[in-house]
Amino acid sequence: MLANRYRNDPTVIGADLHNEPHDPSCWGCGNAATDWQAAATRAGNAVLAANPNLLIIVEGVSTQADGSTTWWGGGLKDVAKKPVVLTVANRVVYSPHDYPASVYNQSWFGAGNYPANLPGVWDANWGYLQKQNIAPVFVGEFGTLLQTTSDQQWLASIVSYIRANGLSYGYWSFNPNSGDTGGLVADDWTTPEAAKLAALAPILSPVTPPSPAPLSPSASPSTSPSPVPTPTATPAPSPIATTAPSSPPAASPAPSPTVSAPPVATPSPSAPKPVTSGTVTTAWQLQSAWQAGYVANFVVTASSAVHGWSISWSSPSATQIVSAWGMGCTLAGTTITCTGKDWAGPLSAGQSVWVGLQVAATSAPANPALTVTAN
């Protein structure tokens, strides 16, 4: 459906088939239920059947055939032996995600030669694909709060690696309400994060990629290098990365709202006060507020199985529900009511889901009284 919908839109250049495959997903293991390489082949061919001009962006897995582990979507070591081969040649782009120790303390962050060991880690997991001219690499997500020395070293290293190897990339994230990384703008949604932009400066201007090496005779025809434009709609001021709501902590499904000047700074959120009704507990979490609206999240937890749940509260200046994830929301007068839906509807005993919404409003309620129901 999406490939057909955007078939004639020249700004849509590719389809990222699935965000951050991870355990129990495997690469080329032959298990029909978990083999991501096989699933990516089927999905890529289905997309190309609708639009043969799209690039097919394929992320990796978290555990590789040799037992090594890495970030969700970051393990592409096994492409060397089992590439994705599609019906249309020169369409495959491989896309790892990579983050610093503040997001998760991977083993290589504690090595004695850190951060000098990072290029070797990237070479082994995914960088070899472009360096050996097997296929283009798009670093689909990387980002940091940039608050520790380790994170600063990581960001400087990956920026240098991207530039040296002429890689395409998307920075996570532009918007400030990504919990583990923050954004490229401050909590007012408009003030630039100067330190991050300074660190990214080497890759924000056009970079001439290194001359490609001769294509290996063993390379898959579908992964032969093709001119892949650096996605100038992805990282910082010149690019902005957008993906579907991501499962690891770094991802935030909240869309960037349109900010009208002058912006209103995000209030410092107080500790959420849980509200329990029957078997369902939740709490109000104001993520961002500006002159034209706000974003609020809820963690909804069921102590025993429920078929559904709903939350309502008063938002006196609300004029519209802009969007919601994991909930269907309505505005009646000044009352907003949200009901769990899709993946966040029925909950099993002990299950928690993270849901939220964006509201058009001139102000956000500071700590509204919640009414919670379960069925």
Short mmCIF file of C-alpha atoms in Angstrom, two decimals:
data_model
loop_
_atom_site.label_atom_id
_atom_site.label_comp_id
_atom_site.label_asym_id
_atom_site.label_seq_id
_atom_site.Cartn_x
_atom_site.Cartn_y
_atom_site.Cartn_z
CA MET A 1 0.00 0.00 0.00
CA LEU A 2 2.72 2.49 0.94
CA ALA A 3 4.84 1.71 -2.10
CA ASN A 4 1.87 2.37 -4.34
CA ARG A 5 0.78 5.47 -2.44
CA TYR A 6 4.14 7.21 -2.90
CA ARG A 7 5.02 5.68 -6.25
CA ASN A 8 5.10 9.06 -8.03
CA ASP A 9 6.59 11.11 -5.18
CA PRO A 10 10.27 11.77 -5.99
CA THR A 11 11.05 12.66 -2.37
CA VAL A 12 10.34 9.08 -1.25
CA ILE A 13 13.44 7.17 -2.27
CA GLY A 14 13.32 4.00 -0.22
CA ALA A 15 11.52 1.66 2.15
CA ASP A 16 13.04 0.56 5.47
CA LEU A 17 11.42 -2.86 5.78
CA HIS A 18 11.41 -3.30 9.57
CA ASN A 19 12.68 -1.27 12.49
CA GLU A 20 15.41 -2.92 14.58
CA PRO A 21 15.01 -6.69 14.19
CA HIS A 22 16.31 -8.44 17.30
CA ASP A 23 16.27 -11.77 19.15
CA PRO A 24 14.95 -14.27 18.31
CA SER A 25 15.45 -12.97 14.76
CA CYS A 26 18.39 -14.54 12.95
CA TRP A 27 20.17 -13.92 9.66
CA GLY A 28 19.93 -16.75 7.14
CA CYS A 29 19.39 -19.45 9.77
CA GLY A 30 16.68 -21.21 7.75
CA ASN A 31 14.00 -21.07 10.46
CA ALA A 32 10.93 -19.77 8.64
CA ALA A 33 9.58 -18.19 11.82
CA THR A 34 12.69 -16.14 12.66
CA ASP A 35 14.90 -15.83 9.56
CA TRP A 36 15.06 -12.09 8.94
CA GLN A 37 17.22 -12.41 5.81
CA ALA A 38 14.53 -14.55 4.20
CA ALA A 39 11.73 -12.26 5.36
CA ALA A 40 13.58 -9.19 4.07
CA THR A 41 13.92 -10.89 0.70
CA ARG A 42 10.17 -11.55 0.51
CA ALA A 43 9.26 -8.07 1.75
CA GLY A 44 11.76 -6.34 -0.54
CA ASN A 45 10.43 -8.15 -3.59
CA ALA A 46 6.85 -7.27 -2.60
CA VAL A 47 7.76 -3.57 -2.35
CA LEU A 48 9.60 -3.65 -5.68
CA ALA A 49 6.64 -5.31 -7.36
CA ALA A 50 4.68 -2.16 -6.52
CA ASN A 51 7.50 0.32 -7.18
CA PRO A 52 10.72 -1.00 -8.75
CA ASN A 53 12.44 2.37 -8.33
CA LEU A 54 12.60 2.31 -4.53
CA LEU A 55 15.71 1.49 -2.56
CA ILE A 56 15.15 -1.41 -0.17
CA ILE A 57 16.66 -0.58 3.22
CA VAL A 58 17.48 -3.65 5.29
CA GLU A 59 18.52 -3.48 8.93
CA GLY A 60 20.48 -6.21 10.68
CA VAL A 61 19.80 -8.42 13.69
CA SER A 62 21.07 -8.30 17.27
CA THR A 63 22.67 -11.78 17.55
CA GLN A 64 24.84 -12.98 14.67
CA ALA A 65 25.74 -16.48 13.51
CA ASP A 66 29.06 -16.47 15.39
CA GLY A 67 27.25 -15.67 18.65
CA SER A 68 28.36 -12.04 18.79
CA THR A 69 25.75 -9.51 19.84
CA THR A 70 25.26 -5.87 19.01
CA TRP A 71 22.52 -3.25 18.79
CA TRP A 72 19.03 -4.12 17.61
CA GLY A 73 19.23 -3.83 13.83
CA GLY A 74 23.03 -3.42 14.01
CA GLY A 75 24.28 -6.93 13.16
CA LEU A 76 25.06 -7.30 9.45
CA LYS A 77 28.17 -9.47 9.68
CA ASP A 78 26.43 -12.44 8.02
CA VAL A 79 25.53 -10.50 4.87
CA ALA A 80 28.98 -11.44 3.58
CA LYS A 81 27.86 -15.06 3.18
CA LYS A 82 24.10 -14.58 2.79
CA PRO A 83 23.19 -11.27 1.14
CA VAL A 84 19.64 -10.22 0.38
CA VAL A 85 19.14 -10.92 -3.34
CA LEU A 86 16.14 -9.22 -4.91
CA THR A 87 14.39 -9.45 -8.27
CA VAL A 88 15.52 -5.92 -9.18
CA ALA A 89 19.28 -5.35 -9.11
CA ASN A 90 21.04 -2.47 -7.36
CA ARG A 91 18.31 -1.75 -4.82
CA VAL A 92 19.60 -3.10 -1.47
CA VAL A 93 20.93 -0.66 1.12
CA TYR A 94 21.98 -2.08 4.50
CA SER A 95 21.19 0.02 7.55
CA PRO A 96 22.63 -0.47 11.06
CA HIS A 97 21.68 1.49 14.17
CA ASP A 98 24.43 2.41 16.64
CA TYR A 99 24.42 4.11 20.03
CA PRO A 100 26.79 5.04 22.91
CA ALA A 101 27.30 3.53 26.35
CA SER A 102 24.66 5.78 27.94
CA VAL A 103 21.97 3.95 25.94
CA TYR A 104 23.37 0.48 26.71
CA ASN A 105 26.82 -0.47 27.97
CA GLN A 106 28.00 -2.81 25.23
CA SER A 107 31.18 -4.80 25.93
CA TRP A 108 33.40 -2.70 23.63
CA PHE A 109 32.84 0.45 25.69
CA GLY A 110 34.85 -1.09 28.52
CA ALA A 111 37.84 -2.11 26.37
CA GLY A 112 41.25 -0.74 27.35
CA ASN A 113 41.73 0.79 23.91
CA TYR A 114 38.35 2.58 23.81
CA PRO A 115 37.50 4.61 21.72
CA ALA A 116 40.21 3.53 19.27
CA ASN A 117 38.54 0.10 19.06
CA LEU A 118 35.28 1.47 17.64
CA PRO A 119 36.22 1.50 13.92
CA GLY A 120 37.12 -2.18 14.21
CA VAL A 121 33.73 -2.98 15.78
CA TRP A 122 31.94 -1.13 13.00
CA ASP A 123 34.12 -2.67 10.27
CA ALA A 124 33.24 -6.17 11.49
CA ASN A 125 29.50 -5.64 11.98
CA TRP A 126 28.55 -3.49 8.97
CA GLY A 127 31.20 -1.07 7.73
CA TYR A 128 32.89 -3.72 5.59
CA LEU A 129 29.86 -3.75 3.30
CA GLN A 130 30.65 -0.32 1.89
CA LYS A 131 34.42 -0.47 2.36
CA GLN A 132 34.57 -3.65 0.27
CA ASN A 133 32.06 -2.27 -2.24
CA ILE A 134 29.53 -5.01 -1.51
CA ALA A 135 26.58 -2.67 -0.91
CA PRO A 136 25.83 0.87 0.27
CA VAL A 137 25.44 1.49 4.01
CA PHE A 138 22.95 3.94 5.54
CA VAL A 139 23.56 4.42 9.29
CA GLY A 140 19.87 4.77 10.01
CA GLU A 141 20.10 5.88 13.65
CA PHE A 142 22.80 7.22 15.93
CA GLY A 143 22.48 9.79 18.70
CA THR A 144 23.36 10.79 22.25
CA LEU A 145 22.57 13.15 25.11
CA LEU A 146 26.28 14.04 24.90
CA GLN A 147 26.58 14.33 28.67
CA THR A 148 29.50 11.97 29.37
CA THR A 149 33.09 11.79 28.19
CA SER A 150 32.45 8.30 26.80
CA ASP A 151 29.51 9.55 24.74
CA GLN A 152 31.52 12.50 23.45
CA GLN A 153 34.29 10.13 22.35
CA TRP A 154 31.75 7.82 20.68
CA LEU A 155 30.08 10.64 18.75
CA ALA A 156 33.40 12.06 17.55
CA SER A 157 34.45 8.58 16.42
CA ILE A 158 31.29 7.68 14.52
CA VAL A 159 31.17 11.09 12.82
CA SER A 160 34.77 10.58 11.70
CA TYR A 161 33.95 7.04 10.51
CA ILE A 162 30.90 8.20 8.54
CA ARG A 163 32.87 10.98 6.86
CA ALA A 164 35.93 8.87 6.08
CA ASN A 165 33.85 6.16 4.43
CA GLY A 166 31.31 8.39 2.67
CA LEU A 167 28.36 6.77 4.46
CA SER A 168 24.77 7.97 4.33
CA TYR A 169 23.17 8.51 7.71
CA GLY A 170 20.18 9.64 9.77
CA TYR A 171 20.66 11.23 13.20
CA TRP A 172 18.32 10.24 16.04
CA SER A 173 16.69 12.49 16.80
CA PHE A 174 15.76 16.03 15.82
CA ASN A 175 12.94 16.34 18.38
CA PRO A 176 13.95 16.75 22.05
CA ASN A 177 11.67 14.18 23.68
CA SER A 178 13.66 11.05 22.89
CA GLY A 179 14.45 9.90 26.40
CA ASP A 180 17.94 8.43 25.96
CA THR A 181 19.28 10.81 23.33
CA GLY A 182 17.43 14.11 23.50
CA GLY A 183 17.36 16.01 20.23
CA LEU A 184 19.10 18.56 18.06
CA VAL A 185 16.82 21.23 19.51
CA ALA A 186 16.23 21.98 23.18
CA ASP A 187 13.01 21.36 25.09
CA ASP A 188 11.45 24.49 23.61
CA TRP A 189 11.57 22.64 20.25
CA THR A 190 13.45 25.48 18.55
CA THR A 191 16.76 26.39 20.26
CA PRO A 192 19.64 24.52 18.54
CA GLU A 193 21.77 22.17 20.64
CA ALA A 194 25.06 23.86 19.79
CA ALA A 195 27.40 21.19 21.16
CA LYS A 196 25.74 18.39 19.17
CA LEU A 197 25.65 20.43 15.98
CA ALA A 198 29.31 21.29 16.41
CA ALA A 199 30.14 17.59 16.78
CA LEU A 200 28.11 16.78 13.66
CA ALA A 201 29.56 19.65 11.62
CA PRO A 202 32.09 17.49 9.71
CA ILE A 203 29.22 15.55 8.06
CA LEU A 204 26.67 18.33 7.65
CA SER A 205 28.30 19.67 4.52
CA PRO A 206 28.51 17.68 1.27
CA VAL A 207 31.12 14.95 1.41
CA THR A 208 32.73 13.33 -1.62
CA PRO A 209 32.73 9.55 -1.02
CA PRO A 210 35.98 7.66 -1.57
CA SER A 211 36.41 6.11 -4.99
CA PRO A 212 34.83 2.64 -4.93
CA ALA A 213 37.01 -0.41 -5.21
CA PRO A 214 36.33 -2.82 -8.10
CA LEU A 215 33.23 -4.87 -7.44
CA SER A 216 34.03 -8.32 -6.16
CA PRO A 217 32.96 -11.02 -8.65
CA SER A 218 31.24 -12.82 -5.81
CA ALA A 219 29.08 -9.86 -4.87
CA SER A 220 25.36 -10.31 -5.27
CA PRO A 221 23.93 -8.52 -8.28
CA SER A 222 21.22 -7.03 -6.10
CA THR A 223 23.79 -5.51 -3.77
CA SER A 224 26.03 -4.02 -6.40
CA PRO A 225 26.81 -0.42 -5.56
CA SER A 226 24.48 2.12 -7.06
CA PRO A 227 24.47 5.87 -6.60
CA VAL A 228 22.67 6.26 -3.29
CA PRO A 229 22.03 9.91 -2.45
CA THR A 230 23.03 10.90 1.06
CA PRO A 231 19.63 11.44 2.66
CA THR A 232 19.72 15.19 3.09
CA ALA A 233 16.41 14.86 4.83
CA THR A 234 17.84 12.94 7.74
CA PRO A 235 20.31 14.26 10.34
CA ALA A 236 20.62 17.70 11.91
CA PRO A 237 19.75 21.05 10.33
CA SER A 238 20.16 19.67 6.87
CA PRO A 239 18.78 16.19 7.70
CA ILE A 240 16.04 14.97 10.03
CA ALA A 241 15.70 11.27 10.76
CA THR A 242 12.23 9.86 11.10
CA THR A 243 11.30 6.25 11.74
CA ALA A 244 8.39 4.36 13.10
CA PRO A 245 8.18 4.28 16.90
CA SER A 246 11.20 2.29 17.93
CA SER A 247 11.25 -0.43 20.50
CA PRO A 248 14.57 0.32 22.23
CA PRO A 249 14.76 3.16 24.73
CA ALA A 250 16.32 5.54 22.23
CA ALA A 251 13.18 5.77 20.15
CA SER A 252 10.33 8.18 20.67
CA PRO A 253 7.10 7.93 18.69
CA ALA A 254 6.09 11.52 19.38
CA PRO A 255 6.04 13.58 16.20
CA SER A 256 7.68 17.01 16.12
CA PRO A 257 4.90 19.59 16.37
CA THR A 258 4.84 22.84 14.47
CA VAL A 259 6.12 25.52 16.83
CA SER A 260 4.85 29.08 16.58
CA ALA A 261 7.07 31.83 17.95
CA PRO A 262 7.74 32.75 20.60
CA PRO A 263 8.19 29.25 22.02
CA VAL A 264 7.28 28.31 25.55
CA ALA A 265 9.88 26.28 27.40
CA THR A 266 8.95 22.77 28.43
CA PRO A 267 8.04 22.65 32.10
CA SER A 268 10.17 20.43 34.28
CA PRO A 269 8.01 17.35 34.78
CA SER A 270 7.30 16.40 38.37
CA ALA A 271 7.41 12.78 39.40
CA PRO A 272 4.29 11.14 37.97
CA LYS A 273 1.68 10.13 40.52
CA PRO A 274 0.31 6.67 39.71
CA VAL A 275 -3.46 6.28 39.55
CA THR A 276 -4.97 2.82 39.99
CA SER A 277 -8.45 1.64 39.13
CA GLY A 278 -9.14 -2.03 39.64
CA THR A 279 -6.29 -3.86 37.95
CA VAL A 280 -4.91 -0.98 35.84
CA THR A 281 -2.34 1.58 36.98
CA THR A 282 -1.10 4.58 35.03
CA ALA A 283 0.45 8.02 35.51
CA TRP A 284 0.49 11.32 33.59
CA GLN A 285 3.89 12.14 32.05
CA LEU A 286 4.11 15.52 30.32
CA GLN A 287 6.92 15.18 27.78
CA SER A 288 6.88 18.53 25.98
CA ALA A 289 4.81 21.71 25.91
CA TRP A 290 4.93 24.73 23.62
CA GLN A 291 2.67 27.62 22.69
CA ALA A 292 0.56 25.55 20.29
CA GLY A 293 0.29 22.19 22.07
CA TYR A 294 1.78 19.44 24.16
CA VAL A 295 2.84 15.78 24.14
CA ALA A 296 1.94 13.48 27.04
CA ASN A 297 2.81 9.84 27.64
CA PHE A 298 1.43 7.12 29.89
CA VAL A 299 2.84 3.83 31.08
CA VAL A 300 -0.19 1.60 31.57
CA THR A 301 0.29 -1.53 33.68
CA ALA A 302 -2.20 -4.32 34.36
CA SER A 303 -1.85 -6.37 37.55
CA SER A 304 -4.15 -9.01 36.03
CA ALA A 305 -5.41 -9.58 32.50
CA VAL A 306 -7.82 -7.01 31.04
CA HIS A 307 -9.67 -6.90 27.74
CA GLY A 308 -9.28 -3.11 27.48
CA TRP A 309 -8.75 0.13 29.37
CA SER A 310 -9.31 3.88 29.09
CA ILE A 311 -7.98 7.10 30.61
CA SER A 312 -9.70 10.49 30.73
CA TRP A 313 -8.70 13.94 32.04
CA SER A 314 -9.57 17.59 31.70
CA SER A 315 -7.55 19.74 29.28
CA PRO A 316 -9.31 23.14 29.30
CA SER A 317 -7.50 24.76 26.35
CA ALA A 318 -7.39 21.70 24.08
CA THR A 319 -8.80 22.18 20.57
CA GLN A 320 -7.75 19.01 18.74
CA ILE A 321 -6.17 15.58 19.14
CA VAL A 322 -3.31 15.76 16.63
CA SER A 323 -2.13 12.15 16.89
CA ALA A 324 -1.91 9.23 19.29
CA TRP A 325 -0.01 5.95 19.51
CA GLY A 326 -1.35 2.85 21.26
CA MET A 327 -4.63 4.66 21.94
CA GLY A 328 -7.70 6.04 20.22
CA CYS A 329 -8.45 9.49 21.67
CA THR A 330 -11.45 11.82 21.53
CA LEU A 331 -12.03 15.37 22.75
CA ALA A 332 -15.49 16.22 24.12
CA GLY A 333 -15.68 19.76 25.45
CA THR A 334 -12.64 20.01 27.69
CA THR A 335 -12.37 16.28 28.43
CA ILE A 336 -9.95 13.98 26.61
CA THR A 337 -10.67 10.25 26.70
CA CYS A 338 -8.18 7.71 25.35
CA THR A 339 -8.83 3.98 24.97
CA GLY A 340 -6.12 1.39 24.42
CA LYS A 341 -6.06 -0.07 20.93
CA ASP A 342 -4.03 -2.32 18.64
CA TRP A 343 -0.89 -3.56 20.42
CA ALA A 344 -1.79 -1.65 23.61
CA GLY A 345 -5.43 -2.75 23.93
CA PRO A 346 -5.81 -6.06 25.77
CA LEU A 347 -3.15 -6.48 28.46
CA SER A 348 -1.95 -9.67 30.11
CA ALA A 349 -1.16 -9.93 33.82
CA GLY A 350 1.91 -7.86 34.65
CA GLN A 351 2.15 -6.31 31.17
CA SER A 352 3.10 -2.64 30.74
CA VAL A 353 2.68 -0.57 27.59
CA TRP A 354 4.02 2.89 26.72
CA VAL A 355 1.44 5.05 24.96
CA GLY A 356 0.92 8.73 24.26
CA LEU A 357 -0.67 11.53 22.28
CA GLN A 358 -0.11 15.01 20.88
CA VAL A 359 -2.72 17.68 21.63
CA ALA A 360 -3.26 21.08 20.03
CA ALA A 361 -3.72 23.45 22.97
CA THR A 362 -2.57 26.84 24.20
CA SER A 363 -1.40 25.27 27.46
CA ALA A 364 -0.89 21.84 28.98
CA PRO A 365 -2.46 20.70 32.25
CA ALA A 366 0.31 20.47 34.84
CA ASN A 367 -0.87 17.37 36.69
CA PRO A 368 -4.48 16.58 35.77
CA ALA A 369 -6.72 14.27 37.74
CA LEU A 370 -6.97 11.01 35.78
CA THR A 371 -9.96 8.72 35.58
CA VAL A 372 -8.91 5.16 34.73
CA THR A 373 -11.23 2.31 33.82
CA ALA A 374 -10.58 -1.32 32.90
CA ASN A 375 -12.71 -4.11 31.47
#
